[in-house]
Short mmCIF file of C-alpha atoms (C1' of nucleotides) in Angstrom, two decimals:
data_model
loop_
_atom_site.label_atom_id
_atom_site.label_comp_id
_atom_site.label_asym_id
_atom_site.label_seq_id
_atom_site.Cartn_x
_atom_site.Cartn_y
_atom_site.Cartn_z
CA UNK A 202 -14.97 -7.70 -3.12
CA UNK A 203 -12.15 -6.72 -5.21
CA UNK A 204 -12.86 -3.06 -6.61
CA UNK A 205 -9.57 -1.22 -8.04
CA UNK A 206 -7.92 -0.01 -4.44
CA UNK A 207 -7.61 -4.03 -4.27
CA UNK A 208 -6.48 -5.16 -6.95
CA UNK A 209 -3.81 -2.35 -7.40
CA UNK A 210 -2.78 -3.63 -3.81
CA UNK A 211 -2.52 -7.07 -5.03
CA UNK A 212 -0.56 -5.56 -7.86
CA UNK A 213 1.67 -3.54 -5.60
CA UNK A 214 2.18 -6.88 -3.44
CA UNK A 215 2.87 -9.50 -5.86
CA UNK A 216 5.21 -7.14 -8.23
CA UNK A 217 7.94 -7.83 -7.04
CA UNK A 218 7.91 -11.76 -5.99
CA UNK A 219 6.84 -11.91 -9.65
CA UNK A 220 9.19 -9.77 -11.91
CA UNK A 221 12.32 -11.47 -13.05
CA UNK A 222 11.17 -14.97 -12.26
CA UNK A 223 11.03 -17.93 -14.36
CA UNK A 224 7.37 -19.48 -14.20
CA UNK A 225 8.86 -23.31 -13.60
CA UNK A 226 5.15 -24.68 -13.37
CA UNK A 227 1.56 -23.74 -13.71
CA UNK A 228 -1.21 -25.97 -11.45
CA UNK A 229 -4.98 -25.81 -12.86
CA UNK A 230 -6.31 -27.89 -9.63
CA UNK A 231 -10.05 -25.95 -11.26
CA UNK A 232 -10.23 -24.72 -14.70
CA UNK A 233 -14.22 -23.36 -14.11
CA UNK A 234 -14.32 -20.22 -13.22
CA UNK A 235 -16.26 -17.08 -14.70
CA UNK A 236 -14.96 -18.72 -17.96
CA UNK A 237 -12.89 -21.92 -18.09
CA UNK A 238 -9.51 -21.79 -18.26
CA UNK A 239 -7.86 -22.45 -21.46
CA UNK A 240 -5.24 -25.45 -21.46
CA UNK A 241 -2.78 -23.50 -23.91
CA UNK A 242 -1.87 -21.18 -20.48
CA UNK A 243 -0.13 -23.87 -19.11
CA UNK A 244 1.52 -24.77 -22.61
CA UNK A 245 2.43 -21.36 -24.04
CA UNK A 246 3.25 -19.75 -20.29
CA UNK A 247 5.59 -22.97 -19.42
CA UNK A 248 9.17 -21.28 -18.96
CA UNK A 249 8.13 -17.81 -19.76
CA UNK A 250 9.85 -15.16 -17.31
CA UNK A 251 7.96 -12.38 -16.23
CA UNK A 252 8.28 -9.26 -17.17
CA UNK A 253 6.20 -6.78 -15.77
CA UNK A 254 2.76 -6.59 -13.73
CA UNK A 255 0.07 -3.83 -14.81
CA UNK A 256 -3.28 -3.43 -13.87
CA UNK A 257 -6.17 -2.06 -16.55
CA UNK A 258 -9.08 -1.50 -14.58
CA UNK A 259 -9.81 -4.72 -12.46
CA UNK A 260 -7.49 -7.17 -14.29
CA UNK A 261 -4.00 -7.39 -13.29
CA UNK A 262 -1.98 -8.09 -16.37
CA UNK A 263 1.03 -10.67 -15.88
CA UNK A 264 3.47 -10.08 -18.71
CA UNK A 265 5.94 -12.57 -19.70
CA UNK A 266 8.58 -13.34 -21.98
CA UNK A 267 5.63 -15.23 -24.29
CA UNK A 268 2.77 -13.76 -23.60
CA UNK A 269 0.22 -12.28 -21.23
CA UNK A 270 -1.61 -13.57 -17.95
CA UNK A 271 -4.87 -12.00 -17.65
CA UNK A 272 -6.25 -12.19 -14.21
CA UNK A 273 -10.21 -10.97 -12.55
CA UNK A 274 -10.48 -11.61 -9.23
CA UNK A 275 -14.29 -11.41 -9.49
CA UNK A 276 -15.77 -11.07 -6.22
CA UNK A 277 -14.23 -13.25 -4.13
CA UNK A 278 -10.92 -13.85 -5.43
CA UNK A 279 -7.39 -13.06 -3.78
CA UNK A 280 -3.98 -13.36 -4.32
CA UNK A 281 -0.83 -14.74 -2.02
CA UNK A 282 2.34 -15.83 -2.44
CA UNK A 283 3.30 -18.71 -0.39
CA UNK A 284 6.00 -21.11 -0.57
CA UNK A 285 5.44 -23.79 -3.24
CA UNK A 286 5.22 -26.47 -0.62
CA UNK A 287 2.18 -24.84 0.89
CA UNK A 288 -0.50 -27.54 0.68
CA UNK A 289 -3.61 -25.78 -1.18
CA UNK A 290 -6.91 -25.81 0.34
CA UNK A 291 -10.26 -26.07 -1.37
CA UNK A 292 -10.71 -22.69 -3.01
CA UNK A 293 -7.10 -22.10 -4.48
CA UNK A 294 -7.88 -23.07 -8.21
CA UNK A 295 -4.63 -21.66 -10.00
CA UNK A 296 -0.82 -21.56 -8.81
CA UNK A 297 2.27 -20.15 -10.77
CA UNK A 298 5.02 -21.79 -9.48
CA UNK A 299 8.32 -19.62 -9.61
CA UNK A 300 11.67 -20.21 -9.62
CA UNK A 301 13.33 -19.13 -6.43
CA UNK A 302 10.82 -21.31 -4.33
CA UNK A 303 7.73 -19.45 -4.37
CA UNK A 304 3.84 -19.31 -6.07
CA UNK A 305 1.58 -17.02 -6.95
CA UNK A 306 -1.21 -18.48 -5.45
CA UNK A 307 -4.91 -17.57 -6.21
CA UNK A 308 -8.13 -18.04 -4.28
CA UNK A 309 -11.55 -18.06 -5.40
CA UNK A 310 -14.45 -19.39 -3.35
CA UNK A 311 -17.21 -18.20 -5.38
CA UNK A 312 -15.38 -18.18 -9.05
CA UNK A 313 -16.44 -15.29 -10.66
CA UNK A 314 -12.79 -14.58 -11.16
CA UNK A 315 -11.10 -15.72 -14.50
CA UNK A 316 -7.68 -16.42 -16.15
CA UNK A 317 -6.95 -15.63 -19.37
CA UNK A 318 -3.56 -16.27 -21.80
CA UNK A 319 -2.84 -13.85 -24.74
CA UNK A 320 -0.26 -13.76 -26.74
CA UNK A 321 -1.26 -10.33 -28.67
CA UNK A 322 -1.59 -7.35 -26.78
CA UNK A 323 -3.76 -7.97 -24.02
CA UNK A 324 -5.53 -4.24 -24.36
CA UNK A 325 -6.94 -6.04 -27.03
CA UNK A 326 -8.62 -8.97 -25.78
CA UNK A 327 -12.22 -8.93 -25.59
CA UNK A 328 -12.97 -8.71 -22.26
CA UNK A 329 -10.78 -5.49 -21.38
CA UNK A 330 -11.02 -3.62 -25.33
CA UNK A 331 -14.00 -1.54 -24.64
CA UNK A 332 -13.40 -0.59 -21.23
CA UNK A 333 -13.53 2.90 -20.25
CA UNK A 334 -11.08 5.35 -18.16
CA UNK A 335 -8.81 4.80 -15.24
CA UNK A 336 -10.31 6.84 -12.54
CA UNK A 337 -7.01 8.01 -11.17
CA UNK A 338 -5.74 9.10 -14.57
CA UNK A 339 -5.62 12.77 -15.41
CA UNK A 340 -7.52 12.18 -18.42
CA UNK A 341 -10.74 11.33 -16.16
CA UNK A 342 -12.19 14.94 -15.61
CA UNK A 343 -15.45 16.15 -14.68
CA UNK A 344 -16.42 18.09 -17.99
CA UNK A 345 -15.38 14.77 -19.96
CA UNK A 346 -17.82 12.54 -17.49
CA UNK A 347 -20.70 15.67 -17.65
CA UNK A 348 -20.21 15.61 -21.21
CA UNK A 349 -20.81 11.56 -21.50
CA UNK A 350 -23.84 12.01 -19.30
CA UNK A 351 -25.89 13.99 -21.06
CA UNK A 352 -29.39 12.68 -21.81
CA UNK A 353 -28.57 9.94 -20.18
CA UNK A 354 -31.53 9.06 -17.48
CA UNK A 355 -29.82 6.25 -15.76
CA UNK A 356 -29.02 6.98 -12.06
CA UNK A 357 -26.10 7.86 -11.29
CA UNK A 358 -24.72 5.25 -9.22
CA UNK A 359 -25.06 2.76 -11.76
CA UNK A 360 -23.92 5.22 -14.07
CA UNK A 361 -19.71 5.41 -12.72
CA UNK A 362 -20.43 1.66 -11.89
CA UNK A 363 -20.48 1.31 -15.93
CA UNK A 364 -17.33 0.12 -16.50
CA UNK A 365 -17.44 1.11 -19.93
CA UNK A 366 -17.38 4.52 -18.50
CA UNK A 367 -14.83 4.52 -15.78
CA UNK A 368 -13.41 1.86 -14.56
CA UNK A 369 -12.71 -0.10 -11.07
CA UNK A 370 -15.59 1.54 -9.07
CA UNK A 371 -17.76 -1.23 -7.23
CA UNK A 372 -20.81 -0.86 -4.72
CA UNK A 373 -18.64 0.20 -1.87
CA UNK A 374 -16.79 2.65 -3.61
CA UNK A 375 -19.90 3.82 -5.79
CA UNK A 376 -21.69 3.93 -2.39
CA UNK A 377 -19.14 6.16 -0.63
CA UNK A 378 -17.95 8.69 -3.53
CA UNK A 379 -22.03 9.59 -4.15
CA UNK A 380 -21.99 10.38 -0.21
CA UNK A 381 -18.66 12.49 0.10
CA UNK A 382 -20.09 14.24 -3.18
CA UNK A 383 -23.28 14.87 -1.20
CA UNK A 384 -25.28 13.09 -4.11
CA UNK A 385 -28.54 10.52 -3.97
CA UNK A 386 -27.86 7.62 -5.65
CA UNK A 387 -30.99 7.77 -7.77
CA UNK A 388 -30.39 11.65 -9.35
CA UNK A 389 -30.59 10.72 -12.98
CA UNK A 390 -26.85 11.05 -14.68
CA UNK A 391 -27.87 13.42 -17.58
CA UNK A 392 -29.10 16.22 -14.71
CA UNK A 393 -26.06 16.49 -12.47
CA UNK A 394 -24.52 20.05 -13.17
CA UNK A 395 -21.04 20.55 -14.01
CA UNK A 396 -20.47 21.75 -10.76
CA UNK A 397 -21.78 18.76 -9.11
CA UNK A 398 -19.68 16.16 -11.28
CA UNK A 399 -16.65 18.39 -10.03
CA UNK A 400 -17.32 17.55 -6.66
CA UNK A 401 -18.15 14.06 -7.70
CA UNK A 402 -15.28 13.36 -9.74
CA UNK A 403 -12.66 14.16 -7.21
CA UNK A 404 -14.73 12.20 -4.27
CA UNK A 405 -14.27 9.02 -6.92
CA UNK A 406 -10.46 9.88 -7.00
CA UNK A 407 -9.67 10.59 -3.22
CA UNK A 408 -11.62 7.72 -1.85
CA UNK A 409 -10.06 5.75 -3.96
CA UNK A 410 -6.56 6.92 -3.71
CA UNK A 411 -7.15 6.96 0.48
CA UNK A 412 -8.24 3.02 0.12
CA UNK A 413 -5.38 1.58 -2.25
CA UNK A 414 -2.69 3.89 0.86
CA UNK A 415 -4.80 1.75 3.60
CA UNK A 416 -4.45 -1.39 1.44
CA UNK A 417 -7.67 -1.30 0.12
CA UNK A 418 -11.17 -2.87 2.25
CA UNK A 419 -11.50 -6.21 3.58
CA UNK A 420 -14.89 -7.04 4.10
CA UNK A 421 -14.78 -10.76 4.11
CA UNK A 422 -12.47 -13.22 1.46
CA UNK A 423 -9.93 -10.06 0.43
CA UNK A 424 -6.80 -10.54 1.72
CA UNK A 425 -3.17 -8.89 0.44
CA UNK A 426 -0.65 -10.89 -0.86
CA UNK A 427 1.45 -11.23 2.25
CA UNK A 428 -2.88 -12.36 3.73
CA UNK A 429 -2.87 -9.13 5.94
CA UNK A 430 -6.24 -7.45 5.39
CA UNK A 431 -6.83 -4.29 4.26
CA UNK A 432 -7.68 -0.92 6.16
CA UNK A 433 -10.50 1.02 4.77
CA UNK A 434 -12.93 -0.42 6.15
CA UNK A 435 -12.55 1.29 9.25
CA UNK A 436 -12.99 4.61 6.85
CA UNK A 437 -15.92 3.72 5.29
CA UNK A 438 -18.81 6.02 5.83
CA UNK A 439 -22.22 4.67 4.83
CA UNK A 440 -21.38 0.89 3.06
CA UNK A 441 -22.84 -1.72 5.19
CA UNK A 442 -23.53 1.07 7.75
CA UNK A 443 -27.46 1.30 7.74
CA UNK A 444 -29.24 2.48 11.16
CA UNK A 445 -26.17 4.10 12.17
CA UNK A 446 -25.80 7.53 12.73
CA UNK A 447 -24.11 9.56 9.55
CA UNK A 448 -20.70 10.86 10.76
CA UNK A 449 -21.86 13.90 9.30
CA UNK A 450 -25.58 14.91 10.60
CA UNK A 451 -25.87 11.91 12.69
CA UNK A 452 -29.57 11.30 11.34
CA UNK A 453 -30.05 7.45 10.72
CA UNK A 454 -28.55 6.29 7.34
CA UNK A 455 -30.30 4.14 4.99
CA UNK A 456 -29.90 0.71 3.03
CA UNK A 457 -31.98 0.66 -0.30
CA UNK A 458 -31.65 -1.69 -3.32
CA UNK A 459 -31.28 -0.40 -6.44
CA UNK A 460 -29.99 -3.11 -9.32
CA UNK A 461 -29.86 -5.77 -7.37
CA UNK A 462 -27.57 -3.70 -5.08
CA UNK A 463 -27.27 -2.71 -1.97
CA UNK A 464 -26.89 1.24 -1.63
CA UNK A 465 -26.09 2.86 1.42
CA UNK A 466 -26.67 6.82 1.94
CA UNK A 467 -27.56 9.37 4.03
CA UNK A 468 -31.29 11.54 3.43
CA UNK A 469 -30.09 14.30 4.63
CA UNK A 470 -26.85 14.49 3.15
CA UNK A 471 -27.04 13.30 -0.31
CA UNK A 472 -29.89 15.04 -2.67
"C1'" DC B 118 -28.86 2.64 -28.50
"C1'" DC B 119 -30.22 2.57 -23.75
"C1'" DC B 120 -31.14 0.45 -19.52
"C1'" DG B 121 -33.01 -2.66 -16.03
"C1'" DA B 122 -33.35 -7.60 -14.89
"C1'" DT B 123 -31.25 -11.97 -14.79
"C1'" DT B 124 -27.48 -15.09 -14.38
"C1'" DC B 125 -23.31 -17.43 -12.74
"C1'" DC B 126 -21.21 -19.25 -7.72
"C1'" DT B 127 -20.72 -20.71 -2.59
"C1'" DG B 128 -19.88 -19.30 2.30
"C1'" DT B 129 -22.25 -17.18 5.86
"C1'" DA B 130 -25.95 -15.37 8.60
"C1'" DG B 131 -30.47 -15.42 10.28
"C1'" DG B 132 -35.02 -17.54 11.11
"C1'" DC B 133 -37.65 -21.18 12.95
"C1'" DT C 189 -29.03 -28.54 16.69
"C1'" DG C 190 -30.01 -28.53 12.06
"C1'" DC C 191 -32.22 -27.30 8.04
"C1'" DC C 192 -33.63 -23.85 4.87
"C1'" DT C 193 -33.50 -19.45 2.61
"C1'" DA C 194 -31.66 -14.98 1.64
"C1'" DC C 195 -27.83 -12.40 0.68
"C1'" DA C 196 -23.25 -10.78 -0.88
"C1'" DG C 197 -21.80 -8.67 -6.06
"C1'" DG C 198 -18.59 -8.01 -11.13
"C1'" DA C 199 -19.93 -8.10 -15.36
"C1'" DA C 200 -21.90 -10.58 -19.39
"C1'" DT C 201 -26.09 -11.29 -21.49
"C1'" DC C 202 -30.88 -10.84 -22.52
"C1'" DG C 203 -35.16 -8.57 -23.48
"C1'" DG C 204 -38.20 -4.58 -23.66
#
DNA sequence: CCCGATTCCTGTAGGC
DNA sequence: TGCCTACAGGAATCGG
């Protein structure tokens, strides 16, 4: 489940196979994903030699000599590079063929991942113009997310999971920060003190700064570009933990849904 | 405006 | 063994 340590690892992986190549060819073997993909990628992109790759929040941003290739990984989506002779199996929807004998390759068993073309600035395309901070920017601080809290009564796990709030935090890492802050995932948003959004703020930074150094978490489909795993998983301290002891009080921890989500935490720990 | 519920999708796990 | 159902969740959308 791609969250940000991911997809900054896919970033970090696939930079450089990607910058200063020509994209030679551009195979749509599925154009259905989240949203279908739009035939003028594989006009407009044809020849285009890329420039740079950024990430905004989830979506990795492809930028070429003629525009920009938007990419969501969704839930199950991941990225390789293989050598453009690689036969595709059933799940690899989209590949950019490079010159120089390689593809970016991506995978997407359940398609809730998407690929979008832009030629205009792609901060400004729908889908990524009202999204709110980066999480491991300095201008995420604790008074800013205590001030955009107030009177709000939503919890607060689905309150940093807004991503028109901050950005790139997903169940796990939702799960884990509200544990290392020592706070229940059902304390309404608009009543955590300034104190306790410190504490909560920098848990959201250094768990996510420790996953993208191990690579970020492979659970199940996410894989890095070279298809090693990633590492955090073995760090993770309630997600997908439930009846095990807490690695800090050692009572039992606890699996509750809230929004159609799986929460993990600890009683004792997190009030 | 705010917020919770619903929806998309398919591989996998668990029950019988 | 094989069939069936529940579950996983990012994020858009809908409805109260």
């Amino acid at each position: 489940m791609p969250e940000l340590p991911e997809v900054e690892t896919s970033r970090r992986g696939v930079e450089p196979h990607l910058c200063n190549h020509k994209i030679i060819d551009i195979i749509v073997r599925n154009r259905q994903l989240r949203w279908p993909i739009s035939p003028r990628l594989q006009k407009e992109a044809l020849s285009s030699m890329v420039l740079a790759v950024r990430r905004r929040a989830k979506y990795l941003l492809i930028d070429t000599s003629q525009g920009c290739i938007i990419l969501h990984l969704g839930m199950s989506g991941s990225l390789r590079m293989v050598d453009s002779q690689t036969p595709a199996e059933k799940h690899d929807h989209v590949d950019l063929v490079l010159s120089g004998g390689q593809s970016l390759r991506l995978r997407d068993p359940r398609r809730f991942g998407a690929v979008f073309w832009t030629k205009k600035d792609p901060l400004k395309h729908p889908r990524l113009c009202d999204l709110g901070k980066e999480p491991l920017e300095d201008d995420l601080t604790a008074s800013w997310l205590f001030e955009q809290s107030r009177n709000r009564k939503r919890a607060i796990k689905s309150f940093i999971m807004d991503s028109k709030i901050i950005v790139g935090v997903g169940n796990i890492y939702a799960c884990e920060s509200l544990f290392i802050a020592g706070i229940h995932p059902d304390t309404a948003a608009g009543k955590l003190s300034l104190k306790r959004w410190d504490k909560l703020t920098h848990a959201i930074k250094t768990v996510l700064s420790k996953a993208i150094k191990q690579g970020g978490t492979t659970l199940k489909d996410f894989t890095r570009s070279d298809g090693q795993p990633g590492y955090f998983a073995q760090q993770l301290k309630v997600y997908g933990r439930e009846g095990e002891p807490c690695k800090k009080c050692g009572k039992t921890l606890l699996k509750i849904t809230r929004g159609q989500r799986s929460t993990f935490y600890c009683r004792q720990c997190q009030k």
